[in-house]
Amino acid sequence: MDLPPAHLPVMAGQRLARGVGRMLRSMGHASLVEFIPARGLRVDVISLGPKGEIWIVECKSSRADFATDRKWQGYLDFCDRYFWAVDADFPIDLLPAESGLIVADAYGAEIQRMPQETRLAAARRNKLTREFARSAALRMQGLADPESLSGPF
């Protein structure tokens, strides 16, 4: 097995998330990977757009990865737009047509299909935005001072 260059994540899904994050940043979005919107759910990428819109992107590296995902429909209640991110070789006919589609690699991504917007309720948007900010701040603090994350929250 050929490993990616040392500066890239080893896992294929993580490489897709990297490219998606770069694309989202170019669109004015801030993104986080491995975000927990509710107990029992963990999304690959969540982004907060310049107007407060919340997008979720699930990265799928193979047919088997998609087929074993049993939680993705639960993510729809936590975003304004929902996307799948796949590489150029992924069989896109497997993906639900009403979802967004992003083709990505470790260096970038492109939206191929924009999904219909389904606006979140104000209370849920407020809670998710606060959790997004809190998660981002804790991650930044952990980078600056890893020992600070060992205490209670």
Short mmCIF file of C-alpha atoms in Angstrom, two decimals:
data_model
loop_
_atom_site.label_atom_id
_atom_site.label_comp_id
_atom_site.label_asym_id
_atom_site.label_seq_id
_atom_site.Cartn_x
_atom_site.Cartn_y
_atom_site.Cartn_z
CA MET A 1 0.00 0.00 0.00
CA ASP A 2 1.35 3.40 -0.96
CA LEU A 3 1.12 5.92 1.84
CA PRO A 4 0.29 9.57 1.11
CA PRO A 5 3.01 12.19 1.62
CA ALA A 6 3.81 12.83 5.30
CA HIS A 7 1.90 16.13 5.35
CA LEU A 8 -1.39 14.48 4.35
CA PRO A 9 -3.76 12.43 6.53
CA VAL A 10 -3.41 8.67 6.05
CA MET A 11 -7.14 7.85 5.96
CA ALA A 12 -8.94 8.47 2.65
CA GLY A 13 -11.95 10.11 4.35
CA GLN A 14 -9.65 12.50 6.19
CA ARG A 15 -8.02 13.51 2.92
CA LEU A 16 -11.48 14.23 1.47
CA ALA A 17 -12.32 16.31 4.56
CA ARG A 18 -9.10 18.29 4.09
CA GLY A 19 -10.01 19.18 0.53
CA VAL A 20 -13.59 20.01 1.54
CA GLY A 21 -12.29 22.28 4.29
CA ARG A 22 -10.13 24.16 1.81
CA MET A 23 -13.08 24.67 -0.53
CA LEU A 24 -15.36 25.81 2.28
CA ARG A 25 -12.73 28.30 3.48
CA SER A 26 -12.50 29.75 -0.03
CA MET A 27 -16.29 30.31 0.17
CA GLY A 28 -16.03 32.19 3.48
CA HIS A 29 -17.09 29.26 5.66
CA ALA A 30 -15.36 28.16 8.86
CA SER A 31 -15.33 24.40 9.26
CA LEU A 32 -14.68 21.75 11.87
CA VAL A 33 -14.08 18.04 11.37
CA GLU A 34 -15.46 15.28 13.58
CA PHE A 35 -18.15 17.46 15.18
CA ILE A 36 -20.84 16.05 17.48
CA PRO A 37 -24.17 17.85 16.91
CA ALA A 38 -26.07 15.55 19.30
CA ARG A 39 -25.44 12.44 21.38
CA GLY A 40 -24.78 9.46 19.14
CA LEU A 41 -23.98 11.53 16.03
CA ARG A 42 -20.60 12.63 14.68
CA VAL A 43 -20.36 14.41 11.35
CA ASP A 44 -17.24 14.43 9.21
CA VAL A 45 -17.35 18.17 8.42
CA ILE A 46 -19.62 20.94 9.62
CA SER A 47 -19.32 24.50 8.41
CA LEU A 48 -20.62 27.85 9.50
CA GLY A 49 -21.11 30.23 6.60
CA PRO A 50 -20.76 34.01 6.53
CA LYS A 51 -24.53 34.48 6.98
CA GLY A 52 -24.81 31.88 9.75
CA GLU A 53 -25.81 29.01 7.48
CA ILE A 54 -24.84 25.54 8.66
CA TRP A 55 -23.73 22.87 6.21
CA ILE A 56 -22.84 19.25 6.96
CA VAL A 57 -20.60 17.22 4.67
CA GLU A 58 -20.17 13.47 4.99
CA CYS A 59 -17.01 12.12 3.35
CA LYS A 60 -17.31 8.69 1.76
CA SER A 61 -14.20 6.97 0.48
CA SER A 62 -15.80 3.81 -0.94
CA ARG A 63 -19.02 1.98 -1.73
CA ALA A 64 -18.62 -0.04 1.49
CA ASP A 65 -18.10 3.14 3.53
CA PHE A 66 -21.40 4.51 2.20
CA ALA A 67 -23.29 1.22 2.57
CA THR A 68 -22.39 0.86 6.26
CA ASP A 69 -23.40 4.43 7.21
CA ARG A 70 -26.63 4.06 9.19
CA LYS A 71 -26.72 7.50 10.83
CA TRP A 72 -26.56 10.00 7.98
CA GLN A 73 -30.30 10.71 7.87
CA GLY A 74 -30.09 11.87 11.49
CA TYR A 75 -27.71 14.63 10.38
CA LEU A 76 -30.38 16.27 8.22
CA ASP A 77 -32.02 17.83 11.28
CA PHE A 78 -28.79 19.69 12.11
CA CYS A 79 -28.03 21.59 8.93
CA ASP A 80 -29.40 23.94 6.30
CA ARG A 81 -27.72 21.97 3.51
CA TYR A 82 -26.40 18.39 3.46
CA PHE A 83 -23.63 17.15 1.15
CA TRP A 84 -21.74 13.99 0.34
CA ALA A 85 -18.05 14.40 -0.48
CA VAL A 86 -16.49 11.67 -2.61
CA ASP A 87 -13.48 11.26 -4.86
CA ALA A 88 -13.67 11.25 -8.64
CA ASP A 89 -13.89 7.43 -8.80
CA PHE A 90 -16.83 7.04 -6.41
CA PRO A 91 -20.03 5.55 -7.95
CA ILE A 92 -22.19 8.65 -7.43
CA ASP A 93 -25.37 6.88 -8.55
CA LEU A 94 -25.43 5.35 -5.02
CA LEU A 95 -25.97 8.76 -3.41
CA PRO A 96 -29.44 10.20 -2.80
CA ALA A 97 -30.25 12.71 -5.55
CA GLU A 98 -31.72 15.25 -3.14
CA SER A 99 -28.40 15.57 -1.28
CA GLY A 100 -25.58 17.84 -2.32
CA LEU A 101 -22.55 16.39 -4.05
CA ILE A 102 -18.94 17.47 -3.68
CA VAL A 103 -16.06 15.87 -5.55
CA ALA A 104 -12.88 16.23 -3.54
CA ASP A 105 -9.31 15.16 -3.01
CA ALA A 106 -6.75 16.17 -0.38
CA TYR A 107 -6.02 19.48 -2.10
CA GLY A 108 -9.45 20.87 -2.90
CA ALA A 109 -13.04 20.20 -3.81
CA GLU A 110 -15.82 21.34 -6.08
CA ILE A 111 -19.58 21.38 -5.54
CA GLN A 112 -21.18 19.33 -8.30
CA ARG A 113 -24.75 19.51 -7.01
CA MET A 114 -26.15 22.09 -4.59
CA PRO A 115 -28.91 20.65 -2.40
CA GLN A 116 -32.16 22.40 -1.60
CA GLU A 117 -31.86 24.57 1.50
CA THR A 118 -33.91 23.53 4.51
CA ARG A 119 -33.57 26.28 7.11
CA LEU A 120 -33.01 25.24 10.69
CA ALA A 121 -35.30 26.49 13.43
CA ALA A 122 -33.82 29.52 15.22
CA ALA A 123 -33.38 27.74 18.55
CA ARG A 124 -31.52 24.81 16.99
CA ARG A 125 -29.33 27.17 14.90
CA ASN A 126 -28.47 29.15 18.02
CA LYS A 127 -27.53 26.02 19.98
CA LEU A 128 -25.46 24.56 17.12
CA THR A 129 -23.66 27.86 16.55
CA ARG A 130 -22.75 28.07 20.25
CA GLU A 131 -21.53 24.45 20.25
CA PHE A 132 -19.54 25.10 17.08
CA ALA A 133 -17.86 28.12 18.71
CA ARG A 134 -17.18 26.24 21.93
CA SER A 135 -15.70 23.26 20.09
CA ALA A 136 -13.50 25.50 17.93
CA ALA A 137 -12.26 27.44 20.97
CA LEU A 138 -11.45 24.27 22.92
CA ARG A 139 -9.54 22.87 19.94
CA MET A 140 -7.53 26.09 19.64
CA GLN A 141 -6.80 26.06 23.36
CA GLY A 142 -5.68 22.44 23.08
CA LEU A 143 -3.21 23.37 20.35
CA ALA A 144 -1.81 26.22 22.41
CA ASP A 145 -1.78 24.32 25.71
CA PRO A 146 -2.48 20.58 25.44
CA GLU A 147 -2.29 20.10 29.22
CA SER A 148 -5.21 22.50 29.71
CA LEU A 149 -7.64 19.96 28.22
CA SER A 150 -7.06 17.33 30.89
CA GLY A 151 -9.29 18.99 33.50
CA PRO A 152 -13.05 19.07 33.91
CA PHE A 153 -15.27 21.14 31.63
#
